[in-house]
mmCIF file of C-alpha atoms in Angstrom:
data_model
loop_
_atom_site.group_PDB
_atom_site.id
_atom_site.type_symbol
_atom_site.label_atom_id
_atom_site.label_comp_id
_atom_site.label_asym_id
_atom_site.label_seq_id
_atom_site.Cartn_x
_atom_site.Cartn_y
_atom_site.Cartn_z
ATOM 1 C CA UNK A 103 111.953 44.052 72.037
ATOM 2 C CA UNK A 104 108.882 45.967 70.909
ATOM 3 C CA UNK A 105 107.018 42.973 69.416
ATOM 4 C CA UNK A 106 104.182 41.524 71.552
ATOM 5 C CA UNK A 107 105.266 38.410 73.451
ATOM 6 C CA UNK A 108 102.722 35.571 73.666
ATOM 7 C CA UNK A 109 101.741 34.428 77.149
ATOM 8 C CA UNK A 110 103.691 31.322 78.093
ATOM 9 C CA UNK A 111 102.519 29.889 81.405
ATOM 10 C CA UNK A 112 105.357 27.382 81.588
ATOM 11 C CA UNK A 113 107.890 30.149 81.187
ATOM 12 C CA UNK A 114 106.173 32.238 83.858
ATOM 13 C CA UNK A 115 106.629 29.357 86.308
ATOM 14 C CA UNK A 116 110.356 28.895 85.692
ATOM 15 C CA UNK A 117 112.608 29.152 88.724
ATOM 16 C CA UNK A 118 115.537 31.470 89.409
ATOM 17 C CA UNK A 119 117.835 28.520 88.745
ATOM 18 C CA UNK A 120 116.487 28.237 85.191
ATOM 19 C CA UNK A 121 116.103 31.958 84.469
ATOM 20 C CA UNK A 122 118.277 33.325 81.665
ATOM 21 C CA UNK A 123 118.889 36.465 83.754
ATOM 22 C CA UNK A 124 120.324 34.574 86.713
ATOM 23 C CA UNK A 125 123.887 35.655 85.910
ATOM 24 C CA UNK A 126 122.761 39.299 85.916
ATOM 25 C CA UNK A 127 120.560 39.238 89.003
ATOM 26 C CA UNK A 128 122.618 36.952 91.207
ATOM 27 C CA UNK A 129 126.291 37.199 92.205
ATOM 28 C CA UNK A 130 128.856 34.532 91.488
ATOM 29 C CA UNK A 131 129.236 32.100 94.339
ATOM 30 C CA UNK A 132 125.568 31.824 95.305
ATOM 31 C CA UNK A 133 125.016 28.100 95.642
ATOM 32 C CA UNK A 134 121.892 26.086 94.843
ATOM 33 C CA UNK A 135 120.617 26.237 98.426
ATOM 34 C CA UNK A 136 120.909 30.018 98.529
ATOM 35 C CA UNK A 137 119.227 30.338 95.133
ATOM 36 C CA UNK A 138 116.371 28.206 96.450
ATOM 37 C CA UNK A 139 115.967 30.530 99.430
ATOM 38 C CA UNK A 140 115.819 33.533 97.145
ATOM 39 C CA UNK A 141 113.506 31.747 94.717
ATOM 40 C CA UNK A 142 111.079 31.099 97.554
ATOM 41 C CA UNK A 143 110.393 34.828 97.996
ATOM 42 C CA UNK A 144 110.500 35.963 94.355
ATOM 43 C CA UNK A 145 107.079 36.758 92.973
ATOM 44 C CA UNK A 146 106.333 36.836 89.257
ATOM 45 C CA UNK A 147 103.961 39.653 88.463
ATOM 46 C CA UNK A 148 101.292 39.224 85.831
ATOM 47 C CA UNK A 149 102.378 40.652 82.441
ATOM 48 C CA UNK A 150 102.142 44.409 82.107
ATOM 49 C CA UNK A 151 101.093 46.230 78.946
ATOM 50 C CA UNK A 152 102.423 49.461 77.460
ATOM 51 C CA UNK A 153 101.731 52.460 79.680
ATOM 52 C CA UNK A 154 100.866 50.392 82.762
ATOM 53 C CA UNK A 155 102.344 51.516 86.089
ATOM 54 C CA UNK A 156 104.277 49.148 88.328
ATOM 55 C CA UNK A 157 104.352 51.620 91.227
ATOM 56 C CA UNK A 158 103.526 55.305 91.686
ATOM 57 C CA UNK A 159 105.018 58.204 93.618
ATOM 58 C CA UNK A 160 103.969 57.974 97.257
ATOM 59 C CA UNK A 161 103.470 54.213 97.208
ATOM 60 C CA UNK A 162 105.126 52.491 100.200
ATOM 61 C CA UNK A 163 108.223 50.385 99.639
ATOM 62 C CA UNK A 164 107.063 46.805 99.284
ATOM 63 C CA UNK A 165 109.579 45.340 96.860
ATOM 64 C CA UNK A 166 112.369 45.960 94.394
ATOM 65 C CA UNK A 167 112.001 44.783 90.825
ATOM 66 C CA UNK A 168 113.814 43.173 87.920
ATOM 67 C CA UNK A 169 112.220 43.123 84.477
ATOM 68 C CA UNK A 170 112.629 39.681 82.958
ATOM 69 C CA UNK A 171 111.216 41.037 79.702
ATOM 70 C CA UNK A 172 110.484 44.571 78.568
ATOM 71 C CA UNK A 173 111.743 48.024 79.553
ATOM 72 C CA UNK A 174 110.487 50.537 82.122
ATOM 73 C CA UNK A 175 110.885 54.271 82.557
ATOM 74 C CA UNK A 176 110.768 56.069 85.906
ATOM 75 C CA UNK A 177 109.150 59.495 85.832
ATOM 76 C CA UNK A 178 108.075 62.422 88.000
ATOM 77 C CA UNK A 179 105.668 65.265 87.241
ATOM 78 C CA UNK A 180 106.646 68.891 87.804
ATOM 79 C CA UNK A 181 104.318 71.560 89.185
ATOM 80 C CA UNK A 182 102.945 72.185 85.690
ATOM 81 C CA UNK A 183 102.079 68.517 85.314
ATOM 82 C CA UNK A 184 104.849 67.905 82.772
ATOM 83 C CA UNK A 185 106.610 64.552 82.784
ATOM 84 C CA UNK A 186 110.329 64.384 83.513
ATOM 85 C CA UNK A 187 112.022 61.048 82.816
ATOM 86 C CA UNK A 188 114.486 60.014 85.522
ATOM 87 C CA UNK A 189 115.728 56.802 83.934
ATOM 88 C CA UNK A 190 115.164 53.755 81.752
ATOM 89 C CA UNK A 191 115.476 50.215 83.112
ATOM 90 C CA UNK A 192 116.424 47.296 80.866
ATOM 91 C CA UNK A 193 115.860 43.560 81.485
ATOM 92 C CA UNK A 194 118.053 42.268 84.306
ATOM 93 C CA UNK A 195 118.475 45.694 85.924
ATOM 94 C CA UNK A 196 117.235 46.148 89.496
ATOM 95 C CA UNK A 197 114.974 49.161 90.052
ATOM 96 C CA UNK A 198 112.583 50.541 92.648
ATOM 97 C CA UNK A 199 115.544 51.499 94.826
ATOM 98 C CA UNK A 200 114.355 55.113 95.151
ATOM 99 C CA UNK A 201 112.142 54.106 98.082
ATOM 100 C CA UNK A 202 114.847 52.512 100.214
ATOM 101 C CA UNK A 203 115.779 55.757 102.002
ATOM 102 C CA UNK A 204 112.337 57.146 102.871
ATOM 103 C CA UNK A 205 110.227 54.008 102.612
ATOM 104 C CA UNK A 206 108.093 55.600 99.880
ATOM 105 C CA UNK A 207 108.599 55.792 96.127
ATOM 106 C CA UNK A 208 109.489 59.234 94.818
ATOM 107 C CA UNK A 209 108.646 58.412 91.212
ATOM 108 C CA UNK A 210 106.405 56.289 89.009
ATOM 109 C CA UNK A 211 107.582 53.262 87.015
ATOM 110 C CA UNK A 212 105.820 52.845 83.673
ATOM 111 C CA UNK A 213 106.184 50.008 81.158
ATOM 112 C CA UNK A 214 107.306 51.081 77.688
ATOM 113 C CA UNK A 215 105.781 47.970 76.137
ATOM 114 C CA UNK A 216 104.700 44.456 77.062
ATOM 115 C CA UNK A 217 106.742 43.409 80.088
ATOM 116 C CA UNK A 218 107.165 40.803 82.789
ATOM 117 C CA UNK A 219 108.637 41.514 86.196
ATOM 118 C CA UNK A 220 110.175 39.600 89.069
ATOM 119 C CA UNK A 221 109.202 41.213 92.366
ATOM 120 C CA UNK A 222 111.470 40.756 95.364
ATOM 121 C CA UNK A 223 109.657 41.696 98.601
ATOM 122 C CA UNK A 224 112.073 43.992 100.364
ATOM 123 C CA UNK A 225 111.649 42.669 103.887
ATOM 124 C CA UNK A 226 112.395 39.115 102.778
ATOM 125 C CA UNK A 227 115.207 40.224 100.504
ATOM 126 C CA UNK A 228 116.936 42.165 103.274
ATOM 127 C CA UNK A 229 116.653 39.199 105.608
ATOM 128 C CA UNK A 230 118.111 36.750 103.090
ATOM 129 C CA UNK A 231 120.869 39.169 102.069
ATOM 130 C CA UNK A 232 121.935 39.436 105.716
ATOM 131 C CA UNK A 233 122.475 35.668 105.709
ATOM 132 C CA UNK A 234 124.062 35.407 102.257
ATOM 133 C CA UNK A 235 127.095 37.745 102.106
ATOM 134 C CA UNK A 236 127.553 37.390 98.341
ATOM 135 C CA UNK A 237 123.978 38.523 97.734
ATOM 136 C CA UNK A 238 124.374 41.400 100.165
ATOM 137 C CA UNK A 239 127.512 42.487 98.306
ATOM 138 C CA UNK A 240 125.625 42.338 95.003
ATOM 139 C CA UNK A 241 122.810 44.507 96.351
ATOM 140 C CA UNK A 242 125.239 47.104 97.651
ATOM 141 C CA UNK A 243 127.018 47.122 94.288
ATOM 142 C CA UNK A 244 123.742 47.640 92.431
ATOM 143 C CA UNK A 245 122.708 50.449 94.777
ATOM 144 C CA UNK A 246 126.107 52.069 94.217
ATOM 145 C CA UNK A 247 125.748 51.797 90.448
ATOM 146 C CA UNK A 248 122.311 53.372 90.665
ATOM 147 C CA UNK A 249 123.742 56.293 92.651
ATOM 148 C CA UNK A 250 126.531 56.682 90.075
ATOM 149 C CA UNK A 251 124.004 56.811 87.222
ATOM 150 C CA UNK A 252 121.994 59.445 89.078
ATOM 151 C CA UNK A 253 125.120 61.571 89.547
ATOM 152 C CA UNK A 254 126.096 61.140 85.889
ATOM 153 C CA UNK A 255 122.610 62.225 84.868
ATOM 154 C CA UNK A 256 122.871 65.373 86.984
ATOM 155 C CA UNK A 257 126.222 66.111 85.337
ATOM 156 C CA UNK A 258 124.696 65.655 81.881
ATOM 157 C CA UNK A 259 121.796 67.988 82.616
ATOM 158 C CA UNK A 260 123.879 70.690 84.255
ATOM 159 C CA UNK A 261 127.061 70.847 82.188
ATOM 160 C CA UNK A 262 126.784 69.103 78.835
ATOM 161 C CA UNK A 263 125.872 70.510 75.421
ATOM 162 C CA UNK A 264 122.994 68.923 73.487
ATOM 163 C CA UNK A 265 125.277 66.939 71.158
ATOM 164 C CA UNK A 266 127.215 65.546 74.117
ATOM 165 C CA UNK A 267 124.015 64.544 75.927
ATOM 166 C CA UNK A 268 122.734 62.609 72.927
ATOM 167 C CA UNK A 269 126.091 60.903 72.338
ATOM 168 C CA UNK A 270 126.394 59.968 76.026
ATOM 169 C CA UNK A 271 122.868 58.566 76.022
ATOM 170 C CA UNK A 272 123.555 56.318 73.026
ATOM 171 C CA UNK A 273 126.935 55.172 74.314
ATOM 172 C CA UNK A 274 125.489 54.442 77.752
ATOM 173 C CA UNK A 275 122.614 52.472 76.270
ATOM 174 C CA UNK A 276 125.066 50.520 74.108
ATOM 175 C CA UNK A 277 127.177 49.658 77.163
ATOM 176 C CA UNK A 278 124.116 48.514 79.088
ATOM 177 C CA UNK A 279 122.911 46.310 76.236
ATOM 178 C CA UNK A 280 126.364 44.722 76.145
ATOM 179 C CA UNK A 281 126.151 43.968 79.882
ATOM 180 C CA UNK A 282 122.850 42.124 79.492
ATOM 181 C CA UNK A 283 124.204 40.050 76.620
ATOM 182 C CA UNK A 284 122.440 41.812 73.751
ATOM 183 C CA UNK A 285 123.800 43.446 70.610
ATOM 184 C CA UNK A 286 125.519 46.659 71.646
ATOM 185 C CA UNK A 287 125.857 48.188 68.191
ATOM 186 C CA UNK A 288 122.488 47.344 66.626
ATOM 187 C CA UNK A 289 119.345 47.734 68.715
ATOM 188 C CA UNK A 290 115.785 49.029 68.702
ATOM 189 C CA UNK A 291 115.153 51.968 71.016
ATOM 190 C CA UNK A 292 112.347 50.991 73.403
ATOM 191 C CA UNK A 293 111.668 54.655 74.150
ATOM 192 C CA UNK A 294 110.400 57.443 71.890
ATOM 193 C CA UNK A 295 112.389 60.511 70.832
ATOM 194 C CA UNK A 296 110.117 62.564 73.083
ATOM 195 C CA UNK A 297 110.956 60.372 76.086
ATOM 196 C CA UNK A 298 114.656 60.705 75.296
ATOM 197 C CA UNK A 299 114.213 64.492 75.166
ATOM 198 C CA UNK A 300 112.468 64.478 78.554
ATOM 199 C CA UNK A 301 115.312 62.405 79.984
ATOM 200 C CA UNK A 302 118.080 64.608 78.566
ATOM 201 C CA UNK A 303 116.417 67.921 79.376
ATOM 202 C CA UNK A 304 116.106 68.862 75.697
ATOM 203 C CA UNK A 305 113.250 69.628 73.324
ATOM 204 C CA UNK A 306 112.075 67.017 70.857
ATOM 205 C CA UNK A 307 113.315 68.945 67.820
ATOM 206 C CA UNK A 308 116.852 69.109 69.248
ATOM 207 C CA UNK A 309 116.950 65.343 69.800
ATOM 208 C CA UNK A 310 115.616 64.681 66.294
ATOM 209 C CA UNK A 311 118.222 67.014 64.755
ATOM 210 C CA UNK A 312 120.944 65.380 66.866
ATOM 211 C CA UNK A 313 120.061 61.896 65.632
ATOM 212 C CA UNK A 314 119.905 63.159 62.052
ATOM 213 C CA UNK A 315 123.335 64.762 62.307
ATOM 214 C CA UNK A 316 124.899 61.603 63.738
ATOM 215 C CA UNK A 317 123.316 59.686 60.881
ATOM 216 C CA UNK A 318 124.581 62.143 58.247
ATOM 217 C CA UNK A 319 128.079 62.073 59.747
ATOM 218 C CA UNK A 320 128.180 58.292 59.455
ATOM 219 C CA UNK A 321 128.505 57.751 63.199
ATOM 220 C CA UNK A 322 125.179 55.971 63.501
ATOM 221 C CA UNK A 323 122.556 54.667 61.103
ATOM 222 C CA UNK A 324 118.948 55.369 62.049
ATOM 223 C CA UNK A 325 115.780 53.834 60.638
ATOM 224 C CA UNK A 326 112.816 54.716 62.819
ATOM 225 C CA UNK A 327 113.719 53.419 66.271
ATOM 226 C CA UNK A 328 116.426 51.080 65.024
ATOM 227 C CA UNK A 329 119.957 52.365 65.675
ATOM 228 C CA UNK A 330 123.218 50.922 64.361
ATOM 229 C CA UNK A 331 126.419 52.345 65.791
ATOM 230 C CA UNK A 332 128.898 52.544 62.909
ATOM 231 C CA UNK A 333 131.765 54.391 64.609
ATOM 232 C CA UNK A 334 131.940 53.923 68.377
ATOM 233 C CA UNK A 335 135.218 55.880 68.607
ATOM 234 C CA UNK A 336 133.627 58.939 67.025
ATOM 235 C CA UNK A 337 130.617 58.565 69.329
ATOM 236 C CA UNK A 338 132.914 58.459 72.367
ATOM 237 C CA UNK A 339 134.750 61.532 71.096
ATOM 238 C CA UNK A 340 131.460 63.425 71.017
ATOM 239 C CA UNK A 341 130.792 62.516 74.654
ATOM 240 C CA UNK A 342 133.966 64.433 75.479
ATOM 241 C CA UNK A 343 132.772 67.525 73.673
ATOM 242 C CA UNK A 344 134.819 66.974 70.498
ATOM 243 C CA UNK A 345 132.525 68.766 68.052
ATOM 244 C CA UNK A 346 132.777 68.800 64.329
ATOM 245 C CA UNK A 347 132.458 66.073 61.744
ATOM 246 C CA UNK A 348 135.053 63.366 62.443
ATOM 247 C CA UNK A 349 134.403 61.721 59.081
ATOM 248 C CA UNK A 350 133.601 64.470 56.546
ATOM 249 C CA UNK A 351 133.771 62.035 53.654
ATOM 250 C CA UNK A 352 130.832 60.125 55.143
ATOM 251 C CA UNK A 353 128.468 63.066 55.411
ATOM 252 C CA UNK A 354 125.246 62.471 53.499
ATOM 253 C CA UNK A 355 126.661 59.654 51.361
ATOM 254 C CA UNK A 356 127.130 57.095 54.151
ATOM 255 C CA UNK A 357 130.516 55.971 52.893
#
């Protein structure tokens, strides 16, 4: 995910019907004619590089987005100019929905590495969705999921201990990788420890210690940004506040 991807013009021109993310972006039951109508309004943005912004706070709502490759973070700055991470967006996940209510984006979307994006102009998308009930249902479902994630994030920041926040983050990321058809128990984190800390409302040292403890307890294996989940049941137990070492025999010896 973090390796540079060579520019492939043929791939950039592929249609929605050929896209490997079609099953994620489009609902079941959308026929070829409806896909063609949607394809006609989808715009493929030029590739973005690490640190490049897709939209900024205050920008008017023009489109919603799906990353076909790469990962984005959405961020806001506080009064002191410090960055707070609102979320991370994996390939196949719709984002840019923050502007639907007010018509202006409330945050900035920044690429975490080389990325490609499908842009769906909102005015056209709304018009097509009104004529294609299955697509309209999919959009409402995605908006609902986004609201649920926002509420879960508020719950994490307001009520959870540091160990629970880290465990919930890893389990949630694992679940999302599974949904997009990627390995759910062995993945490379596209974000830094510092970005995770800014998302979870923790300091960098706390996140680093949390990862180290999970590694020592044999729940995960960490090598740089690569994470292998060794005991998903123990990880889930930690999300419920079950502290302590569930596998004392594994501590420090990995077995």
